[in-house]
Coordinates of C-alpha atoms and ligand atoms in Angstrom, one line a residue:
M1 CA 23.1 -19.7 7.7
K2 CA 24.1 -16.8 6.2
T3 CA 21.8 -13.8 6.1
S4 CA 23.6 -10.6 4.1
T5 CA 22.4 -7.6 5.3
R6 CA 20.9 -6.1 2.2
V7 CA 19.8 -2.6 1.1
L8 CA 16.2 -2.8 0.1
M9 CA 15.2 -0.7 -3.0
G10 CA 12.9 -3.2 -4.8
P11 CA 8.4 -3.1 -4.4
G12 CA 8.7 -3.6 -0.7
P13 CA 9.7 -4.8 1.8
S14 CA 11.7 -1.3 2.6
D15 CA 14.4 -0.9 4.9
V16 CA 13.3 -1.0 9.0
H17 CA 14.8 1.7 11.1
P18 CA 16.7 -0.1 13.7
R19 CA 14.5 1.5 16.7
V20 CA 11.6 -0.9 14.8
L21 CA 13.6 -3.8 15.1
R22 CA 14.7 -3.3 18.8
A23 CA 10.6 -2.4 19.1
M24 CA 10.3 -6.0 18.3
A25 CA 12.6 -7.5 20.4
T26 CA 10.5 -6.1 23.5
P27 CA 9.4 -9.2 25.7
L28 CA 5.7 -10.6 25.3
V29 CA 3.0 -9.4 26.9
G30 CA -0.2 -11.5 26.9
H31 CA -2.8 -10.3 23.6
L32 CA -5.4 -9.5 26.5
D33 CA -2.7 -7.6 29.2
P34 CA -3.8 -4.2 30.0
E35 CA -0.4 -3.1 28.9
F36 CA -1.1 -4.6 25.3
L37 CA -4.7 -2.8 25.0
E38 CA -2.4 0.3 25.3
V39 CA -0.2 -0.8 22.5
M40 CA -3.4 -1.1 20.3
D41 CA -4.9 1.9 21.2
D42 CA -1.9 3.8 20.3
I43 CA -1.5 2.1 17.1
K44 CA -5.1 3.3 16.0
T45 CA -4.6 6.9 17.0
M46 CA -1.7 7.0 14.8
T47 CA -3.1 5.2 12.0
Q48 CA -5.9 7.6 11.7
E49 CA -3.2 10.9 12.3
T50 CA -1.0 9.2 9.8
L51 CA -4.7 8.4 7.3
Q52 CA -6.1 11.8 7.8
T53 CA -9.1 10.7 9.2
K54 CA -11.4 10.4 11.8
N55 CA -13.0 6.7 11.5
P56 CA -13.9 5.3 14.7
L57 CA -13.3 2.0 12.9
T58 CA -9.8 2.2 12.2
F59 CA -7.2 -0.7 13.0
V60 CA -4.6 -3.0 11.7
V61 CA -5.3 -6.2 9.9
S62 CA -3.0 -9.1 11.5
A63 CA -2.1 -10.1 7.9
P64 CA -0.5 -8.7 5.3
G65 CA -2.0 -6.0 2.1
S66 CA -3.4 -8.8 0.7
A67 CA -5.4 -9.4 3.3
G68 CA -6.9 -5.8 4.0
M69 CA -7.7 -6.0 0.1
E70 CA -9.9 -8.9 1.2
T71 CA -11.3 -7.7 4.6
C72 CA -12.8 -4.4 2.2
L73 CA -13.9 -6.6 -0.5
V74 CA -15.5 -9.5 1.5
N75 CA -17.4 -7.0 4.0
L76 CA -18.7 -4.5 1.1
L77 CA -19.5 -7.1 -1.6
E78 CA -22.5 -9.9 -1.1
P79 CA -23.7 -12.1 -4.1
G80 CA -25.2 -10.4 -7.1
D81 CA -23.5 -7.1 -5.8
E82 CA -22.1 -5.0 -8.9
A83 CA -18.8 -3.5 -8.5
V84 CA -17.0 -1.3 -10.6
I85 CA -12.8 -2.3 -10.4
C86 CA -10.4 -0.3 -11.7
I87 CA -7.4 -2.0 -13.2
H88 CA -4.0 -0.7 -14.7
G89 CA -1.7 -2.9 -13.3
V90 CA -1.3 -6.0 -11.0
F91 CA -3.5 -5.1 -8.0
G92 CA -6.6 -4.4 -9.9
N93 CA -6.4 -7.7 -10.9
R94 CA -6.2 -9.1 -8.0
M95 CA -9.3 -7.0 -6.5
A96 CA -11.5 -8.3 -9.4
D97 CA -10.6 -11.8 -8.4
I98 CA -11.5 -11.2 -5.0
A99 CA -14.9 -9.3 -6.1
E100 CA -16.0 -12.3 -8.0
R101 CA -15.1 -14.8 -5.5
C102 CA -17.6 -12.9 -3.0
G103 CA -19.9 -13.7 -5.8
A104 CA -19.6 -10.0 -6.8
K105 CA -20.2 -8.9 -10.5
A106 CA -16.9 -7.2 -11.5
I107 CA -17.8 -4.4 -13.9
K108 CA -13.6 -3.8 -15.2
V109 CA -12.4 -0.4 -16.2
E110 CA -8.9 -0.5 -17.9
A111 CA -5.9 1.6 -18.7
D112 CA -3.0 0.5 -20.7
W113 CA -0.4 -0.7 -17.9
G114 CA 1.7 2.7 -17.2
S115 CA -0.5 4.7 -17.5
P116 CA -3.7 6.1 -15.0
I117 CA -7.6 5.3 -15.2
E118 CA -9.2 7.7 -17.4
I119 CA -12.5 9.7 -15.7
E120 CA -14.5 9.0 -19.1
D121 CA -14.4 5.2 -18.5
V122 CA -15.1 5.6 -15.1
K123 CA -18.0 7.6 -15.8
I124 CA -19.5 5.3 -18.3
A125 CA -19.0 2.4 -16.3
L126 CA -20.8 3.9 -13.2
E127 CA -23.9 5.0 -15.5
N128 CA -24.2 1.5 -16.7
C129 CA -24.6 -0.5 -13.8
N130 CA -26.2 -0.6 -10.1
P131 CA -22.6 -0.2 -8.0
K132 CA -22.4 -1.2 -4.8
L133 CA -18.9 0.3 -4.8
L134 CA -16.0 1.2 -6.9
A135 CA -12.6 0.1 -6.1
I136 CA -9.2 1.7 -7.1
V137 CA -5.1 1.5 -7.0
H138 CA -3.7 4.8 -6.1
A139 CA -0.1 3.7 -6.3
E140 CA -0.1 0.8 -8.5
T141 CA 3.5 -0.9 -7.6
S142 CA 3.7 -2.8 -10.6
T143 CA 3.8 0.0 -13.1
G144 CA 4.8 3.0 -10.8
V145 CA 1.8 5.0 -11.6
L146 CA 0.1 7.4 -9.1
Q147 CA -3.4 7.6 -9.4
P148 CA -5.7 10.9 -9.2
L149 CA -8.3 10.2 -6.8
E150 CA -10.7 13.3 -5.8
E151 CA -12.9 13.6 -9.4
I152 CA -13.2 9.6 -9.5
S153 CA -14.0 10.0 -5.6
R154 CA -17.0 12.5 -6.2
L155 CA -18.2 10.7 -9.4
T156 CA -18.4 7.6 -7.2
K157 CA -20.7 9.2 -4.6
A158 CA -22.8 10.6 -7.0
A159 CA -23.9 6.9 -7.9
G160 CA -24.6 6.2 -4.8
A161 CA -22.0 3.7 -4.4
L162 CA -18.7 3.4 -2.3
F163 CA -15.3 4.4 -2.7
V164 CA -12.4 1.2 -2.1
V165 CA -9.1 2.8 -1.9
D166 CA -5.9 0.6 -1.7
A167 CA -3.1 2.8 -0.8
V168 CA -0.7 0.0 0.0
T169 CA 2.6 1.6 -1.7
S170 CA 1.0 5.3 -1.2
Y171 CA 0.5 5.0 2.3
C172 CA 3.3 7.3 3.8
G173 CA 4.8 8.3 0.9
T174 CA 2.3 10.7 -1.0
E175 CA -0.3 12.8 0.2
L176 CA -3.4 10.5 1.2
K177 CA -6.4 12.2 2.9
V178 CA -9.0 9.5 3.8
D179 CA -11.8 12.1 4.8
E180 CA -11.1 15.2 3.2
W181 CA -11.0 12.5 -0.2
G182 CA -14.3 10.6 0.7
I183 CA -12.6 7.5 0.9
D184 CA -15.3 4.8 2.5
A185 CA -13.0 1.7 3.5
L186 CA -9.2 1.6 2.4
Y187 CA -6.5 -0.8 3.1
S188 CA -3.0 -0.6 3.4
G189 CA 0.4 -2.2 4.2
S190 CA 3.2 -2.5 6.9
Q191 CA 6.1 -2.8 4.8
K192 CA 6.3 -0.5 2.3
C193 CA 6.5 3.0 2.9
L194 CA 5.6 2.9 6.7
S195 CA 8.8 0.9 7.0
A196 CA 7.6 -2.1 9.5
P197 CA 8.1 -5.2 8.9
P198 CA 5.6 -7.1 6.4
G199 CA 3.0 -8.4 8.1
L200 CA -0.2 -5.7 8.8
S201 CA -2.3 -4.2 7.2
P202 CA -3.9 -0.9 8.1
V203 CA -7.5 -0.3 7.3
T204 CA -10.2 2.2 7.7
F205 CA -13.9 2.6 7.2
S206 CA -16.3 5.0 7.3
Q207 CA -19.7 5.5 8.6
A208 CA -21.4 4.8 4.6
A209 CA -19.6 1.5 4.7
I210 CA -20.3 0.4 8.7
D211 CA -24.0 0.8 7.1
A212 CA -23.5 -1.1 4.1
L213 CA -21.9 -4.0 6.6
D214 CA -25.2 -3.5 8.7
N215 CA -27.4 -3.9 6.2
R216 CA -25.9 -7.1 4.6
K217 CA -28.7 -9.9 3.8
T218 CA -26.2 -12.4 3.9
K219 CA -22.9 -13.4 6.5
V220 CA -19.5 -12.3 5.2
Q221 CA -18.4 -15.3 4.1
S222 CA -14.5 -15.3 5.7
W223 CA -14.8 -15.8 9.6
F224 CA -11.1 -14.4 9.9
L225 CA -12.2 -11.2 8.5
D226 CA -15.8 -10.6 9.1
L227 CA -15.6 -7.1 10.7
S228 CA -18.6 -7.5 12.9
L229 CA -16.2 -10.1 14.9
V230 CA -13.1 -8.5 14.7
K231 CA -14.0 -4.7 15.5
N232 CA -14.6 -5.8 18.9
Y233 CA -11.0 -7.2 19.2
W234 CA -10.2 -3.1 18.6
A235 CA -12.9 -1.6 20.7
G236 CA -10.7 0.1 23.2
A237 CA -11.4 -1.5 27.2
K238 CA -14.4 -3.8 25.7
R239 CA -12.0 -5.9 23.8
A240 CA -12.8 -9.6 23.5
Y241 CA -11.2 -12.5 22.0
H242 CA -11.3 -12.7 18.3
H243 CA -7.4 -14.1 17.7
T244 CA -3.8 -14.1 19.0
A245 CA -2.6 -10.7 17.8
P246 CA 1.1 -10.6 16.4
I247 CA 2.4 -9.5 19.7
S248 CA 5.8 -8.6 18.4
S249 CA 5.2 -7.1 15.1
M250 CA 2.8 -4.7 16.7
Y251 CA 5.6 -3.2 18.8
A252 CA 7.1 -3.0 15.4
M253 CA 3.9 -0.8 14.0
R254 CA 3.8 1.0 17.0
E255 CA 7.3 2.7 16.8
A256 CA 7.3 3.1 13.3
L257 CA 4.3 5.1 13.0
R258 CA 5.9 6.8 15.7
I259 CA 8.7 7.5 13.4
V260 CA 6.5 8.6 10.8
L261 CA 4.9 11.6 13.3
E262 CA 8.1 12.8 14.4
E263 CA 9.4 13.7 10.8
G264 CA 6.0 14.8 10.1
L265 CA 3.9 13.5 7.3
E266 CA 4.6 17.0 4.7
N267 CA 8.4 16.4 5.7
R268 CA 8.0 12.4 4.7
F269 CA 5.9 13.4 1.8
A270 CA 9.1 15.8 0.6
R271 CA 11.5 13.6 1.2
H272 CA 10.2 10.9 -0.8
R273 CA 10.2 13.4 -4.0
K274 CA 13.6 14.8 -3.3
N275 CA 15.1 11.8 -3.4
H276 CA 12.9 10.6 -6.5
E277 CA 14.3 13.6 -8.2
L278 CA 17.5 12.5 -7.5
L279 CA 17.3 9.0 -8.9
R280 CA 15.4 10.4 -11.7
D281 CA 18.3 12.9 -12.9
G282 CA 20.8 10.2 -12.4
L283 CA 19.1 7.5 -14.4
E284 CA 18.2 10.1 -17.0
S285 CA 22.0 11.3 -16.9
M286 CA 23.0 7.4 -17.6
G287 CA 20.5 7.6 -20.7
F288 CA 17.3 5.1 -18.8
K289 CA 13.9 6.2 -20.1
F290 CA 10.9 5.9 -17.4
L291 CA 7.7 4.4 -18.4
V292 CA 5.1 6.4 -17.0
E293 CA 4.5 9.8 -17.8
E294 CA 5.9 12.6 -15.4
Q295 CA 2.7 13.7 -14.0
Y296 CA 1.6 10.4 -13.0
R297 CA 5.1 9.4 -11.4
L298 CA 5.1 7.4 -7.8
P299 CA 7.9 9.2 -5.7
M300 CA 8.5 6.0 -3.9
L301 CA 8.3 3.5 -6.9
N302 CA 10.6 4.0 -10.5
A303 CA 9.5 2.3 -13.1
V304 CA 12.0 2.4 -15.6
R305 CA 12.7 0.8 -19.2
I306 CA 15.8 -1.5 -19.5
P307 CA 18.0 -0.4 -22.2
E308 CA 18.4 -2.3 -25.3
G309 CA 21.4 -5.1 -24.9
I310 CA 21.0 -5.4 -21.4
D311 CA 20.1 -8.5 -19.5
D312 CA 17.4 -8.2 -16.3
L313 CA 18.5 -11.2 -14.7
T314 CA 22.0 -10.6 -15.4
V315 CA 22.1 -7.3 -13.3
R316 CA 19.7 -7.8 -10.7
K317 CA 22.0 -10.7 -9.5
R318 CA 25.0 -8.7 -9.5
L319 CA 23.8 -5.7 -7.5
L320 CA 22.2 -8.1 -5.0
E321 CA 25.5 -10.5 -5.2
E322 CA 28.4 -8.2 -5.0
Y323 CA 26.5 -4.8 -3.7
N324 CA 23.8 -6.4 -1.6
I325 CA 21.4 -4.0 -3.2
E326 CA 17.3 -5.7 -4.0
I327 CA 15.4 -3.9 -7.3
G328 CA 12.2 -5.1 -8.5
G329 CA 11.8 -6.8 -11.9
G330 CA 9.0 -6.4 -13.7
L331 CA 5.6 -8.1 -13.4
G332 CA 3.2 -9.3 -15.9
P333 CA 3.6 -7.8 -19.7
F334 CA 6.9 -6.2 -18.2
A335 CA 8.9 -8.9 -17.1
G336 CA 12.3 -8.5 -18.7
K337 CA 11.6 -4.9 -19.9
I338 CA 11.3 -2.8 -16.7
W339 CA 13.2 -2.6 -13.2
R340 CA 11.3 -1.9 -10.5
I341 CA 13.4 1.3 -8.0
G342 CA 12.0 1.6 -4.8
L343 CA 12.6 4.1 -2.6
M344 CA 10.0 3.8 0.4
G345 CA 10.0 5.0 3.8
E346 CA 13.8 4.3 5.6
S347 CA 14.9 3.2 2.0
S348 CA 14.2 6.5 0.5
D349 CA 17.3 8.0 1.2
A350 CA 20.4 10.1 -1.0
N351 CA 23.2 7.7 0.2
H352 CA 20.8 4.6 -0.8
V353 CA 20.2 6.2 -4.2
N354 CA 23.9 7.2 -4.7
M355 CA 25.3 3.7 -3.6
L356 CA 22.5 2.0 -6.5
L357 CA 23.8 4.7 -9.0
A358 CA 27.2 3.8 -8.9
A359 CA 26.7 0.3 -8.5
L360 CA 24.9 0.4 -11.7
K361 CA 27.2 2.3 -13.6
N362 CA 30.1 -0.1 -12.0
I363 CA 28.0 -2.7 -13.9
I364 CA 26.6 -1.4 -17.1
L365 CA 29.0 1.2 -18.5
Ligands
PLP1 C1 2.4 -4.6 -2.1 C2 0.6 -4.4 -2.9 C3 0.1 -5.3 -2.4 C4 0.0 -6.6 -1.2 O1 0.4 -6.6 -0.2 P1 0.8 -8.3 0.7 O2 1.8 -7.1 1.8 O3 1.8 -7.8 -0.4 O4 0.3 -8.5 0.8 C5 -1.2 -4.9 -2.7 N1 -1.3 -3.8 -3.5 C6 -0.6 -2.8 -3.8 C7 -1.0 -1.9 -4.7 C8 0.7 -3.2 -3.4 O5 1.7 -2.5 -3.7

């Protein structure tokens, strides 16, 4: 079987550092072995540090980002609750779907794909319902939009609702301050700017979120994701069996978090910005146009329009087969119309950018 060494410049997974791959080859110990408890404690502490939060209920769900999304929503929503869900791409739609499956009423605030959610629309929605929570995507990977959060957080709090954030793509790639921004529940993913293998979802919950959980009238409908059960698995020395943790993935996660902290969050964010600018200048000099207005662009996910006369699939196939480079295509209304070029974590690298620009020039010009 052939397994090529690809350069991962799509919407995730991103390239993984050799130190992280080596960590995955560490011999297994039992998941309740005292040495593994240390691994879990390290992960918890470093997740708090990278999320800039002191929330004691911060841990990693043993499943990908979508399970983190589901963890936040199934624990906080009960049948009959109202939830304001902001939708400006694929992942907002997924949140609305999950909220409705919880039996909640989803009050949708929508923006055109490629634009951020408008503050005014959020205000109107919050005033016209009795919201348990408001959920929003910080970095919409389907469109390349960075959503400003602070004002929406203030409005949500003023309405007495919990502020829930999808930080799957923004985490470890751009500024994200859980405590300072008043975020009550947040989920992310391991395979984007953290550059660990896919399959884990860091999550964090504020005291207000825990209070909402403690005041539920009904059982959480998911056994696996029920926080009141799983939280004991992450409760330090009192740890009790809940499920068998994906031990090798946890070794990888710990190493990836160490690499982030060695680099430093600010340096890491600056690197993501710098490589985004390098790519932007190169693509614009070739005549490409970005989908998103400059001030709302994500540094780690560059959405550009495919120029007239260029076939999406042909170019992406040649990039993969001839250059071993993966980039992402458009989703939904943007299928065949945009490319999504990821510069996430280890993939945010000047050599990667130069290689992609040269390959695109060879194919297109
Ligand atoms: C990738 C992504 C998800 C889903 O994560 P999976 O690990 O694929 O389940 C959710 N939200 C956003 C914004 C994403 O980019």
